[in-house]
XYZ file of C-alpha atoms in Angstrom:
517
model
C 0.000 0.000 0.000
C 2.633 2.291 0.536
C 4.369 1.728 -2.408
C 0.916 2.460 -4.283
C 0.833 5.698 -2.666
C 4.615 6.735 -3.234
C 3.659 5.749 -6.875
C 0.518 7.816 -7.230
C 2.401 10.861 -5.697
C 5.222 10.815 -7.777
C 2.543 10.164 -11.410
C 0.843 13.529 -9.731
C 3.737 15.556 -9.776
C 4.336 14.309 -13.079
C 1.784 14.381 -14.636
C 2.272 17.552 -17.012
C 6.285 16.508 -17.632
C 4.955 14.814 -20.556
C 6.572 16.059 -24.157
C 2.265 16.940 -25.376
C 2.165 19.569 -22.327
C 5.482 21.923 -23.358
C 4.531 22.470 -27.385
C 2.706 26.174 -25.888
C 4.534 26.969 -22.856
C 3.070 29.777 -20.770
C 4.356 32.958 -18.851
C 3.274 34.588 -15.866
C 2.956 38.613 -17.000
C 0.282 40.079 -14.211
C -0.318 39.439 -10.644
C -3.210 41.092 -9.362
C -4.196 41.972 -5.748
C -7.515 43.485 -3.561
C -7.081 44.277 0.051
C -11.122 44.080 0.643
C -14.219 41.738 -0.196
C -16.560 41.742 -2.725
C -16.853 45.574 -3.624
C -15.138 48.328 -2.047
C -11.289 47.913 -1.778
C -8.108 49.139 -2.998
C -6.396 47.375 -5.969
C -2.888 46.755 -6.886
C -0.911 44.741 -9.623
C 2.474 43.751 -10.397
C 2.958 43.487 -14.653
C 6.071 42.029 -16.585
C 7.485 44.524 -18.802
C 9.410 43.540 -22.002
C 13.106 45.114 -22.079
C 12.834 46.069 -25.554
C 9.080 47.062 -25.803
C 7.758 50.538 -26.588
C 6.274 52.433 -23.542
C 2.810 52.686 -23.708
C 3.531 55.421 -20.426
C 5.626 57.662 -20.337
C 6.082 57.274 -16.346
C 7.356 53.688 -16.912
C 11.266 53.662 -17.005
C 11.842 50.348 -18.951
C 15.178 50.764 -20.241
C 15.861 47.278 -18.573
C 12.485 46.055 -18.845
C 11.369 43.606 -15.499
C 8.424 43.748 -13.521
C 6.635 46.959 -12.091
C 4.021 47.481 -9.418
C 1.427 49.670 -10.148
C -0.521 51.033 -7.283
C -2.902 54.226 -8.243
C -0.947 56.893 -9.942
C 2.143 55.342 -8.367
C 4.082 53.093 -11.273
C 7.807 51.598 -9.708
C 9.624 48.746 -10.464
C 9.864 45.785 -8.274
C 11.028 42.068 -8.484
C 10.288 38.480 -7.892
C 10.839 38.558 -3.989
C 8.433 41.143 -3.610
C 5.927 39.599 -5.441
C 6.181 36.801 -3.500
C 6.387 38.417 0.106
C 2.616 39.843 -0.578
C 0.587 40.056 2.597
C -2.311 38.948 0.706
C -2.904 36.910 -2.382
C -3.765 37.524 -5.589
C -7.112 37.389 -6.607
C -5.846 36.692 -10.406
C -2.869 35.682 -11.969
C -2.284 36.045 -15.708
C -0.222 33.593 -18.163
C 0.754 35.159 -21.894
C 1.332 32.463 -24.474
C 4.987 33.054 -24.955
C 4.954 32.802 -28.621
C 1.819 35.448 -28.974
C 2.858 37.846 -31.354
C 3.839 41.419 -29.893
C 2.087 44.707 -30.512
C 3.494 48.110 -30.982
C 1.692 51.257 -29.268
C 0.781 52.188 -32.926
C -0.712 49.117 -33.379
C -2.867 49.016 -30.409
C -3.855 52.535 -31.185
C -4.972 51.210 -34.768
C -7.621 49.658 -33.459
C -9.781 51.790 -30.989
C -12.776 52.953 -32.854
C -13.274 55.829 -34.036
C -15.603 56.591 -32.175
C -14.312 55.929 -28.889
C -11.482 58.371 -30.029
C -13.477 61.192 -30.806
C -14.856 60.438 -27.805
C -12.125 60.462 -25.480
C -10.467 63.436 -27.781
C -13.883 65.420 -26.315
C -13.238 64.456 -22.866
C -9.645 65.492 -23.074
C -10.148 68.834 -24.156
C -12.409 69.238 -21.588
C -9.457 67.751 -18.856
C -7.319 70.755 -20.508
C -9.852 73.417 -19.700
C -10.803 72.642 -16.228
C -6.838 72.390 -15.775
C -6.330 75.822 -17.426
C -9.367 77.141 -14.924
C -7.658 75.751 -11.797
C -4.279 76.899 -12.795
C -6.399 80.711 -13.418
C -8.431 80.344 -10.068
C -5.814 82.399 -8.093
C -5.725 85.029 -10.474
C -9.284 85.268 -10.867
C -9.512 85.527 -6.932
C -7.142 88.445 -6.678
C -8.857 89.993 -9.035
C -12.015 89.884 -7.545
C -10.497 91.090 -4.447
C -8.624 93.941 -5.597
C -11.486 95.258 -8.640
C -14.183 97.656 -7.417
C -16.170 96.704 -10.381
C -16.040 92.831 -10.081
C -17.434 90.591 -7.054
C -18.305 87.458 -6.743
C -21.578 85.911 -8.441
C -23.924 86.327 -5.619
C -22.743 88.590 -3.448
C -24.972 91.101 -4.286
C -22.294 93.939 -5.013
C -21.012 95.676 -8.007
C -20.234 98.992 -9.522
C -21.859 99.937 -12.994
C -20.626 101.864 -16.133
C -21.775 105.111 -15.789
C -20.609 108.647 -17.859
C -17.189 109.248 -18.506
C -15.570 110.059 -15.221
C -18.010 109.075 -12.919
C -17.010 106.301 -9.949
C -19.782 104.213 -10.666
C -22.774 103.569 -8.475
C -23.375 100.323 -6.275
C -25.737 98.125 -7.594
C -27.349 94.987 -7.364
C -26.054 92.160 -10.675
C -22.820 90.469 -11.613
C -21.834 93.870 -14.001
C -17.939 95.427 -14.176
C -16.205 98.474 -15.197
C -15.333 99.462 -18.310
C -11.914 101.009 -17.524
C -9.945 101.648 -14.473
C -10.020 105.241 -13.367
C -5.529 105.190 -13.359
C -5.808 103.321 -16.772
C -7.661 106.405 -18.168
C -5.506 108.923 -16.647
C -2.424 107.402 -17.838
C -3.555 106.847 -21.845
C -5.893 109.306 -22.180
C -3.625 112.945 -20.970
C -6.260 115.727 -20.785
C -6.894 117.728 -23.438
C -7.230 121.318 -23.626
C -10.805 122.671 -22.666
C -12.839 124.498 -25.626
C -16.015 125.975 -24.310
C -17.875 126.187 -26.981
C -21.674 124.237 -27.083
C -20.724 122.041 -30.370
C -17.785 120.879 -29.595
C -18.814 119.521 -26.147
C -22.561 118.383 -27.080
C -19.883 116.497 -29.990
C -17.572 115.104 -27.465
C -20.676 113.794 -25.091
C -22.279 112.803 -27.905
C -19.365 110.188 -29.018
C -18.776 109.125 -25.820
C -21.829 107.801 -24.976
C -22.452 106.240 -28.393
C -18.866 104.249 -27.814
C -19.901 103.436 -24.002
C -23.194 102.202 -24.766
C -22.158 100.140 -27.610
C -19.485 98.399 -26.143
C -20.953 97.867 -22.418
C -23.982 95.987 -24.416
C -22.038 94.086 -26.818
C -18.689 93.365 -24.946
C -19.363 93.724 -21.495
C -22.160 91.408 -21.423
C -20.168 88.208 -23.258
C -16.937 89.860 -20.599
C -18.816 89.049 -17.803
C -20.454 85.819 -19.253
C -16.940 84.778 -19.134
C -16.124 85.495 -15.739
C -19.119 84.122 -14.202
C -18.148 81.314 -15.899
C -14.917 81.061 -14.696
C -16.295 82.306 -11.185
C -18.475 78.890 -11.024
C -15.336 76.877 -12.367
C -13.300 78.391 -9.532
C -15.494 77.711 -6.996
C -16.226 74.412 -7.873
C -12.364 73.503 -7.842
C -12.659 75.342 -4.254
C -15.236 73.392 -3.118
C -13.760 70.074 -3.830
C -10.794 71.161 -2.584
C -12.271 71.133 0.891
C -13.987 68.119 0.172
C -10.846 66.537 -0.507
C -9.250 68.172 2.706
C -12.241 66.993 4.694
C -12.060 63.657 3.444
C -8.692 62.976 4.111
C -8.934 64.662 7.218
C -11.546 62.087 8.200
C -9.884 59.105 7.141
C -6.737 59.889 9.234
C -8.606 61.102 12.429
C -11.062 58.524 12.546
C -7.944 55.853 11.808
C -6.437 57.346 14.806
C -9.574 57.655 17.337
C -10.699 54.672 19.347
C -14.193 52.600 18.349
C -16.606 54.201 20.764
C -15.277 57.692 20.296
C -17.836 60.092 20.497
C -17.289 62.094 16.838
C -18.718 58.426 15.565
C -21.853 59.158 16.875
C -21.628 62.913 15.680
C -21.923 62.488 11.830
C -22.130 60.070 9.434
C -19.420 61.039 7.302
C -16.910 60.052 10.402
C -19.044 56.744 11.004
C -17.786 55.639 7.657
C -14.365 56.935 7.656
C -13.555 54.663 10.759
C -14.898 51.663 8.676
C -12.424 52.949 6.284
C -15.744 52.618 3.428
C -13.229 55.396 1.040
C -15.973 54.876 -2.081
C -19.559 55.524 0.138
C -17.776 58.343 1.725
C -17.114 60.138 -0.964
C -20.093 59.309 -2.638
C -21.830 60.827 0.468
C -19.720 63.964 0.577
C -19.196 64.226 -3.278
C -23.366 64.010 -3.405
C -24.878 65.604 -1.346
C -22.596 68.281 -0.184
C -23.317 72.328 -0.976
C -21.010 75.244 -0.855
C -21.900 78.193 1.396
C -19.896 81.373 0.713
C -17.564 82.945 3.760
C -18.115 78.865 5.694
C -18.152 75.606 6.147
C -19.742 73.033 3.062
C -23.548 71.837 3.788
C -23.894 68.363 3.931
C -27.509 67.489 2.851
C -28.829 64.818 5.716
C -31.892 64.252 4.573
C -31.987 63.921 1.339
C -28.670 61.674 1.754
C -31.053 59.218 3.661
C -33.331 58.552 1.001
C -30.366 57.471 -1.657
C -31.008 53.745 -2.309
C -27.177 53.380 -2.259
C -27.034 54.768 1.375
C -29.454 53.706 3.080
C -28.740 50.916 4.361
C -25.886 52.409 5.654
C -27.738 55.122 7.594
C -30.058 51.976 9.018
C -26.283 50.743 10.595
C -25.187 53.843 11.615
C -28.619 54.548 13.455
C -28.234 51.133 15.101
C -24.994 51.751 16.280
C -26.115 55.678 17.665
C -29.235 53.708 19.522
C -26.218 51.996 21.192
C -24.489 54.621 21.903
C -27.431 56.359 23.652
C -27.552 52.960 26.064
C -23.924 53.808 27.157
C -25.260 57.049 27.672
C -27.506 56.260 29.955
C -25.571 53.760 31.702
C -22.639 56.308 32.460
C -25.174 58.665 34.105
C -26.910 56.550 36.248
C -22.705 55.534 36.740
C -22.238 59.189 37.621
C -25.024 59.574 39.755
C -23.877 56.274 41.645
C -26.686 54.345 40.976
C -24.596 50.931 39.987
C -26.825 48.422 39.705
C -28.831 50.378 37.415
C -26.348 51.315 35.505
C -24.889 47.554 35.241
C -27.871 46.240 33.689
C -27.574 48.872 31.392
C -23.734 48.428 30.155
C -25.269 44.874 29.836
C -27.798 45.823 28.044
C -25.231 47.764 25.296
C -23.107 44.794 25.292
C -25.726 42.588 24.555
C -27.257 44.708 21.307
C -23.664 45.665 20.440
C -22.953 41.713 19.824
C -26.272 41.404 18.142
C -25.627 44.137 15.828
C -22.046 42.432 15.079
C -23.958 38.984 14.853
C -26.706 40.078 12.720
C -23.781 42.414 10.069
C -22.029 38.908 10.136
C -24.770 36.791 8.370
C -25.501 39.825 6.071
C -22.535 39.005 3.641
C -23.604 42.059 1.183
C -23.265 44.904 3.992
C -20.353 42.254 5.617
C -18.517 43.795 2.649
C -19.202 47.344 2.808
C -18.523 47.428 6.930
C -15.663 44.961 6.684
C -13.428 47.078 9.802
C -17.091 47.189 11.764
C -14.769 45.147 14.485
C -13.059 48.079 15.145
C -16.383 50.209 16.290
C -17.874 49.397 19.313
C -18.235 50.387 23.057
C -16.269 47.538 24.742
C -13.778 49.696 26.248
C -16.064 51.672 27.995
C -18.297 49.117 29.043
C -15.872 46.856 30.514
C -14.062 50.148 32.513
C -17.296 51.260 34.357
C -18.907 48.133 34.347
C -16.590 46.485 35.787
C -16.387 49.015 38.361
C -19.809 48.554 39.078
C -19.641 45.412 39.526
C -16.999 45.484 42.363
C -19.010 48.094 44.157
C -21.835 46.277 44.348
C -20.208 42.819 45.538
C -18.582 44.805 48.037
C -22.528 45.822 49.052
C -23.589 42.402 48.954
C -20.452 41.054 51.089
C -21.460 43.705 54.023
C -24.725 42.570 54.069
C -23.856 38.674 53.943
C -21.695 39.552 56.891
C -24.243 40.807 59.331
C -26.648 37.849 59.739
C -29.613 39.999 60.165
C -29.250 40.835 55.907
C -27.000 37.452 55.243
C -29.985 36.012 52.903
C -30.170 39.561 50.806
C -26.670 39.793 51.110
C -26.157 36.057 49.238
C -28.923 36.545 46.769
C -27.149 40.070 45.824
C -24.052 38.180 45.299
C -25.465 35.417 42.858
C -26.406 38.449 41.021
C -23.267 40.292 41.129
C -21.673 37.209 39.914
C -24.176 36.957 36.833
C -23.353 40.386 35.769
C -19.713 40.415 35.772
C -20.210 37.041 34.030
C -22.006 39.061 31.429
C -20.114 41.912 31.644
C -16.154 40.267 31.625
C -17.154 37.568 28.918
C -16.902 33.301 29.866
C -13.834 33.313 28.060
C -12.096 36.208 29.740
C -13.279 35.066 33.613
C -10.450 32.610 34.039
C -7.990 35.207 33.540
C -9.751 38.496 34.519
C -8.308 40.188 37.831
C -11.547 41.066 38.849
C -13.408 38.159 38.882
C -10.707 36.023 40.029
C -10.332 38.639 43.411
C -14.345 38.156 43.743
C -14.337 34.485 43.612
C -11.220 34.503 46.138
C -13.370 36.878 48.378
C -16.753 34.681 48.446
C -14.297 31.286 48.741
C -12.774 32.324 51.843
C -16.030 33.437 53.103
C -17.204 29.979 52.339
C -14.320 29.137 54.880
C -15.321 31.144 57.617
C -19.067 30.990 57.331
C -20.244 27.829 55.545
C -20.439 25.930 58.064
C -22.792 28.064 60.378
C -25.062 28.217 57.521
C -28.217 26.123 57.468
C -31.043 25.538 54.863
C -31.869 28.173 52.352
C -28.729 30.155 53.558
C -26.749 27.123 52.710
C -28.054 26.785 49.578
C -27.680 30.260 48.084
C -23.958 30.018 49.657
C -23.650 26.739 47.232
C -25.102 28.067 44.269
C -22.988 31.337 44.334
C -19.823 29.463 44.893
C -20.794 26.993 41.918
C -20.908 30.602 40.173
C -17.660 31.326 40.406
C -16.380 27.772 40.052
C -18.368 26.997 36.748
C -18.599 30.450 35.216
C -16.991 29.026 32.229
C -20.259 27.069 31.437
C -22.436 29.149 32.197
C -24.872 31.050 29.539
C -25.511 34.635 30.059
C -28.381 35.363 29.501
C -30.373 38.666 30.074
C -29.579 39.171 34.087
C -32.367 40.305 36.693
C -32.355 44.060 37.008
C -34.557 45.119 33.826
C -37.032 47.048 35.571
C -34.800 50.336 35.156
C -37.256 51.829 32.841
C -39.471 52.261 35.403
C -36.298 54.171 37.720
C -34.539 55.559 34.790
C -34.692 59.467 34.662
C -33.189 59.910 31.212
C -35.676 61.486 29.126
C -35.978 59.581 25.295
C -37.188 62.371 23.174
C -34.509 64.907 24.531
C -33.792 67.173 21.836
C -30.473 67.353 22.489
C -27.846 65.275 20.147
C -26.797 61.804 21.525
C -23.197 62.485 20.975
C -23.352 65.338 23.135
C -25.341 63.736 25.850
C -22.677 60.967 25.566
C -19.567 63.059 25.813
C -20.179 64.597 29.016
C -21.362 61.668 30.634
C -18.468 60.190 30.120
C -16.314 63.052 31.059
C -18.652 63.424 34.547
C -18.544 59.423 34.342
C -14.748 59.592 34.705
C -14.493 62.616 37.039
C -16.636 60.629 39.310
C -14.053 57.129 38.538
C -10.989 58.674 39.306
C -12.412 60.831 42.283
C -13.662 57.643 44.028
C -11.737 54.882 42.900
């Protein structure tokens, strides 16, 4: 049997050495690579490069030919170990028949329709005159500034043409003057006063003919051109800041922890920490609107009812619902109500890891939320809850220690132990400081007091110790506690943003930590 098997292993690798499988050998000429799922992601390739082929870009330097990685805008050359130290696979790998005839540049450009080349010939010249707009913007701007007789579209300010030598009169339209007042000194010296009635009613008489004629004719198509180039500026300003805004939100939110409380703030930020690049710039790129002398509008509302965002609002208004739970949980924390506040960090937790759950069967938004690991209130949870928790076994040891409140005292303690089961996680509690100084603490009470203990005493004694002992196995479910509702003083349909609400709670939440504990 063992020689069957050495056999069949060595006719596997084998089995394409045969003479019939090398006629049309095959090179490897393009590795490609995706750093996300299904849909959004960033893609990168690595292409063989003939030594002695033509450059079909000019960016390429293939004097010596090789392989190149090409990675956005960004064209280098690289080699065979890099290729093969890739974090990540390739999603495809492409094999050239090595005796497939080679094309020149002219030959591949012999056979794009004509069409398509009129086409992109269109879109080019276009490229060229936004670029030569940009490049202008500056100019245009100083302009603008420095011209009484030109503002910007909208403004509401200008100075019109009026008679020779007048300063012009503010009114309201996009109009501006014919001549500055130092140009006309300069190229037109003064000429020698006559005073007699032909010769002036003659000189008016010109001059308005050659003002009106060419503040109708060119001064309208003037300053169709400059509002024109006025909209073209400010849309290259506006993305601009778009661009600066987006970037700005990728790296802060990249920086910023998961339950941060700018996540709850916007939606734009919301999707920068999931690091979703293409639905936040459709967002911004969408349904954002300059306003002149601030900040861009983003349009909420209307962003809501795109079919291509809206299920990402529905996640980002599940995750602000648990945000507002925290919320609540870190003032009743504050206001050193613990046990209230414990059922509510339990309460988070437990819609937090439904939320995750539910995103995890949901491969299509799986995709678009791929980083959603890295939102989340954990942190928080575990800091005051856990604090809670410790407060409120130290209540129930007191009271198991006086035998007057020993029976509340034990049944307080079973609960304790259920919510810092809940609250540490059953695969944390073997390991967890906290719950291994509480199970020490009720053990050696066990010690001391177990054996002075009779009937029902007894038994809640044994079932809290069992507890500790076989936390690992147990299920936590929904603890005891969920009355708060009726206790609770936060009001639901406060006006007032839940991201605000949850910042300073937290900052009173951890004034009140570090002052007592």
């Amino acid at each position: 049997m063992e020689d069957l098997v050495k056999q069949r292993s060595n006719d596997l690798q084998n089995l394409f050495d045969g003479p019939e499988y090398h006629k049309i050998p095959y090179d490897i000429r393009a590795i490609l690579h995706h750093d996300g799922m299904n849909g959004p992601g960033h893609y990168w390739g690595y292409i063989w490069v003939e030594p002695g082929e033509e450059n079909l870009l000019q960016d390429i330097p293939n004097d010596m030919g090789g392989w190149f990685r090409f990675c956005d805008a960004n064209v280098r050359p690289s080699n065979e170990e890099e290729i093969f130290n890739e974090s990540l696979n390739p999603f495809a790998v492409i094999y050239v028949d090595r005796n497939a005839a080679s094309y020149s540049k002219a030959d591949l450009s012999n056979v794009i329709p004509d069409s398509l080349r009129v086409y992109v010939d269109k879109e080019n010249e276009e490229f060229e005159e936004e670029i030569q707009a940009y490049n202008r913007r500056d100019h245009i701007i100083e302009e603008r500034d420095n011209s009484p007789g030109l503002t910007d579209p909208g403004d509401g300010d200008s100075v019109s043409t009026g008679d020779v030598g007048s300063t012009g009169t503010a009114v309201g339209g996009h109009t501006m003057t014919l001549m500055d007042e130092s140009q006309g000194s300069e190229q037109n010296p003064p000429v020698e006063t006559r005073t007699d009635s032909a010769f002036q009613e003659q000189s008016i008489s010109k001059s308005e003919r050659m003002n009106s004629s060419f503040s109708i004719e060119e001064q309208q198509q003037q300053q169709t051109e400059k509002d024109k180039t006025f909209a073209v500026t400010n849309e290259y300003i506006l993305q601009e800041k778009l661009n600066e805004y987006i970037n700005m939100l990728l790296f802060t939110m990249e920086q910023c922890s998961g339950d941060d409380y700018r996540l709850l703030k916007n939606f734009e930020a919301f999707l920068a920490k999931l690091r979703n690049s293409t639905a936040l710039e459709y967002c911004i790129y969408t349904y954002t609107d300059n306003q002149e002398g601030g900040a861009p509008i983003f349009r909420e509302e209307e962003s809501r009812e795109d079919s291509q965002l809206g299920a990402l609002w529905l996640e980002f208004d599940k995750f602000t619902h648990i945000g507002s739970i925290v919320t609540r949980a870190l003032v009743e924390f504050d206001k050193e109500r613990y046990q209230e506040a414990a059922v509510l960090f339990i309460q988070a937790q437990q819609e937090e890891a439904k939320w995750k759950a539910h995103l995890l069967r949901k491969t299509d938004m799986l995709e678009r939320l791929s980083n959603i690991e890295d939102l989340g209130f954990t942190g928080v949870i575990q800091r005051f809850g856990k604090q809670c928790i410790k407060v409120l076994n130290e209540r129930a040891q007191t009271k198991a220690a006086d035998p007057a409140y020993r029976t509340r005292g034990l049944k307080d303690a079973i609960q304790v132990a259920r919510y810092a089961q809940t609250i540490i996680g059953p695969e944390k509690l073997a390991s967890d400081p906290t719950f291994g100084e509480m199970r020490e603490g009720w053990l050696r009470y066990s010690e001391l007091q177990g054996a002075n203990l009779e009937g029902s005493q007894a038994d809640l004694l044994n079932e809290l110790i069992m507890a500790y002992l076989e936390a690992e196995s147990v299920t936590t479910n929904e603890p005891p506690g969920s009355d708060l509702a009726a206790t609770c003083t936060f009001i639901q349909d406060d006006p007032e943003p839940v991201w605000e609400k949850y910042q300073r709670a937290l900052k009173n939440a951890t004034i009140r930590f570090n002052d007592d504990f």
